[in-house]
Amino acid sequence: MHRTPFPKIIILFAICAFLSAPGAFSQTKATGDLDVTKCWMYQSADATGPVLASDGSRVFLGVGGTLSGARVETLALDGKKIWSTDLGGDISSNMLPLYSGLFLVTTTKLNETGKTGISVLRSLSKETGIPNWTVKLPDAKAYFLGGFNDEIVVVSKSGVIQSINAKSGIVKWKREIAEGFVADPAFTGDKVIVATTAKQVFVITLATGEIDLVRKTMFGITAVGKTAAGEIVIGDERGNVTSIINSPERSDWKFKTGGEISRIIGDHDHVLVTSHDNFVYSIVSKNGAIAWKKRLAGRVSQIANVSDKFALISGFEEHGAVLIDLIKGKVSGQIAFADDESIIAPPIVASELIFILTNNAAYAYSLSGCPAPKIKAATEQSPSPPF
């Protein structure tokens, strides 16, 4: 029996069509997925502490265990060590890099009683780590630093706010606002928003220390923030998110979640809110409407805004983080760590890099390729502790 053979050209077309079909032999990458590149990892000799900062050309790490005392290690953008300075005590604030130097608070502890001892604000040279000056602060469990012009604004958990000249260390003004503060303050341009143990919200003008606004709340405040448009947003222990709009032309709004509010971050026309109901919410700032919400496996531990395009989110039960599109609320990328590794400090975004601090190491990631370092690592310097 004679069979007419298929032309070779038809067979070739069929093979090409099969190989190019979705799912043939391999899975194609989903549209919109991000290429998250790990640029470097830096392993410190001591256990890393929950302090991380960057000025755009350097990365500053607060490290050191209880026995060894606090130490600041500074890296170039390529992860190479520049200098290290031993300080002693514990780091009890965020680190704030400004033009005049690097600023942080350290606190000594009394060995016999375990109670908090002396706390001082320190100014270090960003180039060498050599101390410039120190200022003693009022006793408190924690401190928060913000910059305004050439001043350092120190918010003490004990209810005191003061402004200190960044070059000289001279106190410009000091205000005792309350018996104590709760939640982390929000520094927004020329003002700082603080919440008190007496269920009040204060807005303080950084130039003078004068009170710009006071509001009483019904429930205990657990988070404060501010949008780019100027709305003050607070979250409370009952899961309420409330805007405070100091304008007769617009009214306040309220949004209800299923758990205590832990973080509030302003983002243009929206606010990102994390709640103990394991959700992240994107809320429209002008009317309180929900844009999207995303549930995690557990409570959210860290959240950061990445270039106004993505939210970097990590949970207490997660060994990594996800990048969520701020407009669509969809997962666009992820970062994974080892099973015994978790993020312990708010991630920092600077110079097109995402800096992350875990209980094991510091990392730098990029969404657009690893850039060349802006400064060259110098010979390591380890100045002696000033005290």
Short mmCIF file of N, CA, C and O in Angstrom, two decimals, residues 215 231-234 241-245 251-255 285-288:
data_model
loop_
_atom_site.label_atom_id
_atom_site.label_comp_id
_atom_site.label_asym_id
_atom_site.label_seq_id
_atom_site.Cartn_x
_atom_site.Cartn_y
_atom_site.Cartn_z
N ARG A 215 -5.47 66.21 69.84
CA ARG A 215 -6.73 65.50 69.71
C ARG A 215 -6.80 64.41 70.79
O ARG A 215 -5.83 63.69 71.01
N GLU A 231 -2.83 64.59 55.62
CA GLU A 231 -3.75 64.03 56.61
C GLU A 231 -2.98 63.26 57.68
O GLU A 231 -2.09 62.47 57.38
N ILE A 232 -3.34 63.49 58.94
CA ILE A 232 -2.79 62.71 60.05
C ILE A 232 -3.67 61.48 60.22
O ILE A 232 -4.90 61.58 60.25
N VAL A 233 -3.05 60.32 60.35
CA VAL A 233 -3.80 59.07 60.47
C VAL A 233 -3.32 58.35 61.71
O VAL A 233 -2.11 58.21 61.93
N ILE A 234 -4.26 57.89 62.54
CA ILE A 234 -3.91 57.16 63.75
C ILE A 234 -4.60 55.80 63.75
O ILE A 234 -5.66 55.62 63.16
N VAL A 241 -8.83 52.77 62.25
CA VAL A 241 -7.91 53.68 61.56
C VAL A 241 -8.69 54.97 61.32
O VAL A 241 -9.73 54.97 60.67
N THR A 242 -8.19 56.08 61.86
CA THR A 242 -8.92 57.34 61.81
C THR A 242 -8.05 58.44 61.25
O THR A 242 -6.89 58.58 61.64
N SER A 243 -8.59 59.24 60.35
CA SER A 243 -7.87 60.40 59.83
C SER A 243 -8.22 61.61 60.67
O SER A 243 -9.33 61.75 61.18
N ILE A 244 -7.23 62.48 60.80
CA ILE A 244 -7.44 63.76 61.49
C ILE A 244 -7.07 64.86 60.50
O ILE A 244 -5.89 65.10 60.23
N ILE A 245 -8.07 65.49 59.92
CA ILE A 245 -7.85 66.50 58.88
C ILE A 245 -8.12 67.86 59.49
O ILE A 245 -9.25 68.20 59.83
N SER A 251 -13.64 66.48 55.95
CA SER A 251 -14.01 65.86 57.22
C SER A 251 -13.18 64.61 57.48
O SER A 251 -12.58 64.04 56.56
N ASP A 252 -13.14 64.24 58.74
CA ASP A 252 -12.41 63.03 59.12
C ASP A 252 -13.13 61.78 58.61
O ASP A 252 -14.32 61.82 58.27
N TRP A 253 -12.41 60.67 58.56
CA TRP A 253 -13.02 59.39 58.21
C TRP A 253 -12.45 58.31 59.12
O TRP A 253 -11.44 58.50 59.79
N LYS A 254 -13.12 57.18 59.17
CA LYS A 254 -12.70 56.06 60.01
C LYS A 254 -12.85 54.76 59.24
O LYS A 254 -13.82 54.57 58.50
N PHE A 255 -11.87 53.87 59.41
CA PHE A 255 -11.89 52.55 58.78
C PHE A 255 -11.66 51.51 59.86
O PHE A 255 -10.81 51.70 60.75
N SER A 285 -6.68 57.87 51.06
CA SER A 285 -6.54 58.84 52.14
C SER A 285 -7.62 59.91 52.16
O SER A 285 -7.91 60.49 53.20
N LYS A 286 -8.24 60.20 51.04
CA LYS A 286 -9.22 61.29 51.01
C LYS A 286 -10.58 60.90 51.56
O LYS A 286 -11.36 61.77 51.98
N ASN A 287 -10.92 59.58 51.56
CA ASN A 287 -12.25 59.20 52.02
C ASN A 287 -12.30 57.92 52.86
O ASN A 287 -13.37 57.53 53.33
N GLY A 288 -11.15 57.24 53.04
CA GLY A 288 -11.14 56.04 53.86
C GLY A 288 -11.60 54.78 53.17
O GLY A 288 -11.76 53.73 53.82
#
